[in-house]
Coordinates of C-alpha atoms in Angstrom, one line a residue:
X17 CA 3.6 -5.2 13.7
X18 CA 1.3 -6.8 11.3
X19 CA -0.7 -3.5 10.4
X20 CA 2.4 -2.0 10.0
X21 CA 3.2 -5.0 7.6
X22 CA 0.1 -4.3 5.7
X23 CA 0.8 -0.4 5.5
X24 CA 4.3 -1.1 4.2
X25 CA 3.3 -3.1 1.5
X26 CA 0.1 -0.9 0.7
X27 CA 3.1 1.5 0.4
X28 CA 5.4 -0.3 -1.8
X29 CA 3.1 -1.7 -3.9
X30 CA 1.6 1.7 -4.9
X31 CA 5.1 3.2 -5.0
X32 CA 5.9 0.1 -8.2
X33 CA 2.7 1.5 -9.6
X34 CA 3.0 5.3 -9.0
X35 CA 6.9 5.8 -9.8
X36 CA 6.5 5.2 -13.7
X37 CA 3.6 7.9 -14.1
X38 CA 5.6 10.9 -11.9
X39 CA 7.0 12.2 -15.2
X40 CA 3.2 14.0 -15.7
X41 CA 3.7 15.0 -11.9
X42 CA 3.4 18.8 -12.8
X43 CA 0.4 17.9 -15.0
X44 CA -1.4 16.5 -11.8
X45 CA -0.6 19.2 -9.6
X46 CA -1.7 22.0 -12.1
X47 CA -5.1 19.8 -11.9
X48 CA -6.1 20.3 -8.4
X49 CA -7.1 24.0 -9.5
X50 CA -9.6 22.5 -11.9
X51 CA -12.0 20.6 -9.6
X52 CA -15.8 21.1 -9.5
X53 CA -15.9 23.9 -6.6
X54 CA -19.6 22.1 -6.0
X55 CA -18.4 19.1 -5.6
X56 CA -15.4 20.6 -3.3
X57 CA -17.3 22.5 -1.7
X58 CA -20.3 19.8 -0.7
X59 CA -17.3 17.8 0.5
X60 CA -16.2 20.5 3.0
X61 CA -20.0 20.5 4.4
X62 CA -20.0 16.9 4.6
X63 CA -16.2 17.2 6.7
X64 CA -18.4 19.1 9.0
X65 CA -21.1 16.4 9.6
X66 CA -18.9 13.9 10.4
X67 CA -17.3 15.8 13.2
X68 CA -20.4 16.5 14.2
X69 CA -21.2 12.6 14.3
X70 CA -18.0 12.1 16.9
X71 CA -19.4 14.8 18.9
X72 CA -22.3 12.8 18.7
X73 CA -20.8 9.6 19.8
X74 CA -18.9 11.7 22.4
X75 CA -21.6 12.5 24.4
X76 CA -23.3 9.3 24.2
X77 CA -19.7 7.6 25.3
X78 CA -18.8 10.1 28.0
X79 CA -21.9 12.1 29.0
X80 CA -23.4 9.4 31.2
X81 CA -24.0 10.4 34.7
X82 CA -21.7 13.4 34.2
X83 CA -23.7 16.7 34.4
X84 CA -20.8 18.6 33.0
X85 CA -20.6 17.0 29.6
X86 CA -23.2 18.9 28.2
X87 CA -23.6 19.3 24.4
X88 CA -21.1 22.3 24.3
X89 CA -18.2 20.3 26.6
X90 CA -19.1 17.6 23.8
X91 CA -18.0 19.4 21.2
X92 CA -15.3 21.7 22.7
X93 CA -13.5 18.3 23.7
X94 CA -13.7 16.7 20.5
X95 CA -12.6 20.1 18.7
X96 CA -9.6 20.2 20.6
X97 CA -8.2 16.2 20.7
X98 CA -9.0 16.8 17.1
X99 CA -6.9 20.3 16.9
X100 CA -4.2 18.1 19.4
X101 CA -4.1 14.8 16.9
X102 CA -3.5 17.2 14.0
X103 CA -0.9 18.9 15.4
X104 CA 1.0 16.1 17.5
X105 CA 2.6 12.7 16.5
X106 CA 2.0 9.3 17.6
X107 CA -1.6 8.1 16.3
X108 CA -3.7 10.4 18.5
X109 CA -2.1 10.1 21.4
X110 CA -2.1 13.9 21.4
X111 CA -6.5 13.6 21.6
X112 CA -6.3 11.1 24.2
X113 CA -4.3 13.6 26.4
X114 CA -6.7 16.2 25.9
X115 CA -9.6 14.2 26.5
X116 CA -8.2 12.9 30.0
X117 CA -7.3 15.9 30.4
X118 CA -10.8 17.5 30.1
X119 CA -12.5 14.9 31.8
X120 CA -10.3 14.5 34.8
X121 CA -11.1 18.2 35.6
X122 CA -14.5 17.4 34.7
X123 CA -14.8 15.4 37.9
X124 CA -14.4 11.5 36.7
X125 CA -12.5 8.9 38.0
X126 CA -9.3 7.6 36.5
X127 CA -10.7 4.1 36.3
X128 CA -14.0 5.4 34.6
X129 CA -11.8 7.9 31.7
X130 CA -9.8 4.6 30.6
X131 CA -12.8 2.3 30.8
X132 CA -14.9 4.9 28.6
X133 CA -12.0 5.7 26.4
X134 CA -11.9 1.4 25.5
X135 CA -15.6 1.7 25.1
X136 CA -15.7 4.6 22.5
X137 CA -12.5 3.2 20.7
X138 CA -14.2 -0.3 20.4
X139 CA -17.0 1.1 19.3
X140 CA -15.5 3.4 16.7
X141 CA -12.8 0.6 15.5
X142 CA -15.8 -2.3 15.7
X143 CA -16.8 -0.4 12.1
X144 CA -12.9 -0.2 10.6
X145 CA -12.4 -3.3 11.1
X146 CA -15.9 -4.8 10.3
X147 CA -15.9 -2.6 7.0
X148 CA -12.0 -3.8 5.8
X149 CA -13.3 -7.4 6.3
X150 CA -16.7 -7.1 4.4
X151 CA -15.3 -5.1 1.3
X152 CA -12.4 -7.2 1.1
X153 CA -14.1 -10.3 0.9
X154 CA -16.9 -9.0 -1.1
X155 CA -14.0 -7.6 -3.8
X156 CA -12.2 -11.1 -3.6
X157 CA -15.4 -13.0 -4.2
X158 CA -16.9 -10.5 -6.6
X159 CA -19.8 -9.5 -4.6
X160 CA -18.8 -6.2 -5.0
X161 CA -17.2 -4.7 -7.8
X162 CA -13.5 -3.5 -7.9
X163 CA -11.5 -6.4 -7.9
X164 CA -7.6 -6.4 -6.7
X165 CA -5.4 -8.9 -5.4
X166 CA -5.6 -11.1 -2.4
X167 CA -2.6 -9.0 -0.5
X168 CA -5.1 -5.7 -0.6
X169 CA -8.7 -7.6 -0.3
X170 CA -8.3 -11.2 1.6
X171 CA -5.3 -10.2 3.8
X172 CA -6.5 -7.3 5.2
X173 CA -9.7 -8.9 5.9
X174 CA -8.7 -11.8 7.3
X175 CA -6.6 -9.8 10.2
X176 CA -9.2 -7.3 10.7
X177 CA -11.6 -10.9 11.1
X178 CA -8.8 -11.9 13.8
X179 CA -8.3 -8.2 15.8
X180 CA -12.3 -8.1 15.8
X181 CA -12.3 -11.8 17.5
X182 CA -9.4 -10.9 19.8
X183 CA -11.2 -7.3 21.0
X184 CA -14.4 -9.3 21.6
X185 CA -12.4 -12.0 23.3
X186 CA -11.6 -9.5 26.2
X187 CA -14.9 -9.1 27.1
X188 CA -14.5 -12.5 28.8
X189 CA -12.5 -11.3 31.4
X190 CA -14.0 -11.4 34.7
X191 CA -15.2 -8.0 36.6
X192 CA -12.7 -8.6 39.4
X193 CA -10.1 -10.1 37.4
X194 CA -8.1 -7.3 38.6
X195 CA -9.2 -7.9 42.6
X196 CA -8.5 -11.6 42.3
X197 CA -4.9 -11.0 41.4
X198 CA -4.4 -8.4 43.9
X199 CA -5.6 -11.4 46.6
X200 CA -3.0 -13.8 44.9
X201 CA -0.2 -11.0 45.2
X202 CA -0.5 -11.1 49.2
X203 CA 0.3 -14.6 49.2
X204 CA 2.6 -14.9 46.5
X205 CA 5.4 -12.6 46.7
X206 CA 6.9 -11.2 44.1
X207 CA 5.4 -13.2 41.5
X208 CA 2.1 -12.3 42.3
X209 CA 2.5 -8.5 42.5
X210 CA 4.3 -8.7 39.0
X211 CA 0.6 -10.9 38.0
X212 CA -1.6 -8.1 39.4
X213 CA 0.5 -5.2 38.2
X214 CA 0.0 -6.6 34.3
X215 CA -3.3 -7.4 35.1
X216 CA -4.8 -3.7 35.3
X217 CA -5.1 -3.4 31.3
X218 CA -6.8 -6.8 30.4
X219 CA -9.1 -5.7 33.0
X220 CA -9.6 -2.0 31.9
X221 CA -9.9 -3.5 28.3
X222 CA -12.9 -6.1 29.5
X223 CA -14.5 -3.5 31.3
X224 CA -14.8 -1.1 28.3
X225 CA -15.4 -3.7 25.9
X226 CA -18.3 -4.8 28.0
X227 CA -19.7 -1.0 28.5
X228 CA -19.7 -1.1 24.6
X229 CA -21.5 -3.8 24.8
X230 CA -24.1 -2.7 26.6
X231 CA -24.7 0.4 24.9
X232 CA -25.2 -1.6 22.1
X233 CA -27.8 -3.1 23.5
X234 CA -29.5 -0.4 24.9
X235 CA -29.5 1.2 21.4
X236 CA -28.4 3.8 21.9
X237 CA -29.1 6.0 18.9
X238 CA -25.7 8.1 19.7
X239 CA -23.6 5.2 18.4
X240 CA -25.0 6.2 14.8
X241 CA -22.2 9.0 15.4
X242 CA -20.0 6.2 14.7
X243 CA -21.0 6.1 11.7
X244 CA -21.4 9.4 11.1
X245 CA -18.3 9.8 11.6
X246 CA -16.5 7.3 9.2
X247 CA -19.0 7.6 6.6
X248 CA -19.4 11.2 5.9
X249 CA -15.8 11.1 6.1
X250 CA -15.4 8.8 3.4
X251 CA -17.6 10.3 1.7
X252 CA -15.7 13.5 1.8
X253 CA -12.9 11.4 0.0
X254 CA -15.6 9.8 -2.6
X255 CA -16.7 13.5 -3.5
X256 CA -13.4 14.3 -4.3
X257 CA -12.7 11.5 -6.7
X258 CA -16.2 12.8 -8.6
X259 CA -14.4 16.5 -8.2
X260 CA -11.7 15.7 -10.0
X261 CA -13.7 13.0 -12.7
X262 CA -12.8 10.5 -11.1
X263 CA -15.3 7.3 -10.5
X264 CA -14.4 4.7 -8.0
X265 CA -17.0 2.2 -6.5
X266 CA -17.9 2.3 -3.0
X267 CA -15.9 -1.1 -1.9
X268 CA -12.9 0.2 -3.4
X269 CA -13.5 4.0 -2.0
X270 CA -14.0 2.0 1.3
X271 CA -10.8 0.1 1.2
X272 CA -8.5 2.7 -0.2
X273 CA -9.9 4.7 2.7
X274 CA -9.2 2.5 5.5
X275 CA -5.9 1.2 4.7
X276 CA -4.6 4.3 3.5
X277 CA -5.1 6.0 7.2
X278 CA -3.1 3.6 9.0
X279 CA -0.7 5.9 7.9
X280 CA -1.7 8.0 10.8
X281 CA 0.5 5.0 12.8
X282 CA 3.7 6.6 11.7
X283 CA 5.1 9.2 14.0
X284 CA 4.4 12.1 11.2
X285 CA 2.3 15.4 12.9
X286 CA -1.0 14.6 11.6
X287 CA -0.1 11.4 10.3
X288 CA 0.9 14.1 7.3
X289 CA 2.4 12.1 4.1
X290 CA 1.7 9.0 5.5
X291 CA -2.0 9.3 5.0
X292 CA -1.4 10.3 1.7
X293 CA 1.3 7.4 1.1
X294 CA -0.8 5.0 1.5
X295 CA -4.5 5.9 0.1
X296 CA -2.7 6.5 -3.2
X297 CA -0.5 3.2 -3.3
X298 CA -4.1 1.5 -2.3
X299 CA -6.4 3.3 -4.6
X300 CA -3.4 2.5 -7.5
X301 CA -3.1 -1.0 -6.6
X302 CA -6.5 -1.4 -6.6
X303 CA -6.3 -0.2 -10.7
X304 CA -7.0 3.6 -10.2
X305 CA -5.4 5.6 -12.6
X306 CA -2.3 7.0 -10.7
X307 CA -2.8 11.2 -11.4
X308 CA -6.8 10.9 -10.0
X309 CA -6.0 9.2 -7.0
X310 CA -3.1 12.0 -6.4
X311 CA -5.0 14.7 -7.2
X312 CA -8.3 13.5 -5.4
X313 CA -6.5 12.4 -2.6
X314 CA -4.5 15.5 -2.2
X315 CA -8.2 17.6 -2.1
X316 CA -9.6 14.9 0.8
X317 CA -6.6 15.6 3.1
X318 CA -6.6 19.6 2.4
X319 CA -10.1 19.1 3.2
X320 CA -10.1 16.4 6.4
X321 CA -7.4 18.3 7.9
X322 CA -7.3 21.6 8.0
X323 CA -11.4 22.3 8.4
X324 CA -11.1 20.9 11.2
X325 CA -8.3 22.0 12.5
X326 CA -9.1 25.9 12.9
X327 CA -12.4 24.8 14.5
X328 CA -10.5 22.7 17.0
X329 CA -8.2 25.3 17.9
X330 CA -11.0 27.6 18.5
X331 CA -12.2 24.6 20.5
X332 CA -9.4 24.0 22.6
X333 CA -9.1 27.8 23.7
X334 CA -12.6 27.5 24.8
X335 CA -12.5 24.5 26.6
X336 CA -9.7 26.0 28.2
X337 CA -12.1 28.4 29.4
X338 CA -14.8 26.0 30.2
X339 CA -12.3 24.1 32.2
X340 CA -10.9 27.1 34.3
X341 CA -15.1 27.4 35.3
X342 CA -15.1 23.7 37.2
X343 CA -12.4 24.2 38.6
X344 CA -13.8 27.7 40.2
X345 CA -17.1 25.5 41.0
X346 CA -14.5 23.3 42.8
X347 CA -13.1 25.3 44.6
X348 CA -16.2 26.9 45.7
X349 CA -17.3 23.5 46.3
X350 CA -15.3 20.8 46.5
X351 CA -16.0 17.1 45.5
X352 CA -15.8 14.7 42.2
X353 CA -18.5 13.4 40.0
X354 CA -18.4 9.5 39.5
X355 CA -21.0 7.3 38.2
X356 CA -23.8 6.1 40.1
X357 CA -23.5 2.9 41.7
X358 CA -25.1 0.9 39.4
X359 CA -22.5 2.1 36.5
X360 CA -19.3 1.4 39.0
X361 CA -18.7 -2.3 37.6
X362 CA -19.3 -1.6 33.5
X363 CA -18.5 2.5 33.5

């Protein structure tokens, strides 16, 4: 509820900005045939890298103690629950299905899929949310330069401050949380079982927050596809500004970037008009002229979506065919692949 209070007043608040300058709409649109192919076109390889970097962090995520997630299942699953995200509603729900999909076939267990899935999702959002609260206290205090009010800079900062604390919190919850309540529900009827039954995702959540954790720690160098992955994206975005002769500075690019895809929340295929909604009421609240942020966001989303998406529908076919050979293996001979039993408390 509150990042979809944030969104919708991202929204309106570029909407009051935007409306007035729509009379020069045919102007702006006649513009996005006059960008810097270089620039364009540097953007596009850059869209690459950072699909590259999830495939990255995939692997890293996923790949443990699971001979079948080579590098090519690495990137044949990411292709697809990218192809599936595009194509499907409800803020990649449709890459989630794909993904346990995959790795269900692939031979892991149920528990370990949603225990990795929390891992690689903390780790990925650990950066959206640590990057929304550094910019937006840095534009507020005028560390960094950009400016913009305390609605777009303070506020989002100070929630992405409180989901960070929260998400870290869970950590805390004990290993057999989960096996505890199951012992209370023997004993205390109906009560109980309800307690053990809402216990499974605290628990699930703990676990992959820890296994995040821990590959912190370990250092892994595949978590720098984490970052890969956001920051070539943006990137993508700032390239497109500079396409179009545009110049915004990186706190604001950053911003304008990260509340502008919570647009992907809405139930829109591809989060398609949402995105767009809301980079372009952020970057013009933030005091970016209203036809560059148009055209230049218009570019970054022909760009971040559909390059991708032919990839990831070449992706998905082969996965398909990647997934019909386990289950021939399977059948030939028989048995699952789950971690090792040192990995069976933090997957």
């Amino acid at each position: 509820m509150i990042v979809g209070a944030v969104f919708i007043a991202v929204m309106i608040g570029g909407l009051y900005f935007l409306v007035p300058k729509l009379a020069g709409l045919n102007h702006t649109w006649g513009e996005l045939s006059h960008g810097d192919v270089l620039w364009l076109a540097l953007a596009a390889f850059l869209e690459l890298v950072s699909v590259a970097g999830y495939a990255v962090l995939f692997r890293t995520v996923f790949g443990r103690g699971m001979p079948r997630i080579d590098w090519r299942a690495s990137i044949e699953i990411p292709l697809a629950g990218i192809a599936a995200i595009r194509l499907l509603a409800a803020a990649g729900a449709g890459g989630v299905a794909v993904t346990v999909w995959a790795m269900r076939i692939a031979g892991m267990a149920p528990r370990v899929i949603a225990c990795r899935m929390v891992a690689s999702y903390a780790i990925q959002y650990s950066i959206y949310l640590g990057a929304i609260t550094v910019c937006g206290l840095g534009l507020w205090t005028g560390v960094f330069a950009g400016g913009g009010s305390f609605a777009i800079t303070v506020l989002p900062a100070a929630l992405s401050a409180g989901a960070i604390a929260l998400v870290a919190s869970m950590a805390l919850v004990p290993g057999d949380f989960e096996r505890r309540l199951d012992r209370l529900a023997n004993r205390s009827g109906w009560p109980g079982r309800l307690a053990a039954r809402l216990a499974t995702a605290p628990a699930t959540v703990g676990s992959g927050i820890r296994t995040a954790m821990d590959l912190v720690r370990q250092r892994r160098l595949g978590l720098l596809g984490a970052v890969a992955y956001w920051g070539f994206d943006i990137a993508v975005l700032g390239l497109c500004f500079k396409a179009f002769g545009g110049h915004v500075s990186v706190a604001v690019l950053v911003m304008g970037y990260f509340l502008g895809t919570l647009g992907s929340l809405l139930p829109l295929p591809g989060g398609i008009g949402g995105v767009e909604g809301g980079m372009i009421g952020a970057f013009v609240a933030f005091g970016i002229p209203g036809d560059r942020a148009l055209v230049a966001v218009l570019a970054y989303r022909a760009i971040s979506f559909w390059l991708p998406t032919l990839p990831g529908i070449v992706g998905y076919l082969t996965l398909r065919s990647t997934v019909r050979g386990w289950r021939l293996a399977d059948q030939i001979k028989p048995g699952q692949v789950e971690d090792p039993p040192a990995l069976q408390t933090r997957a």
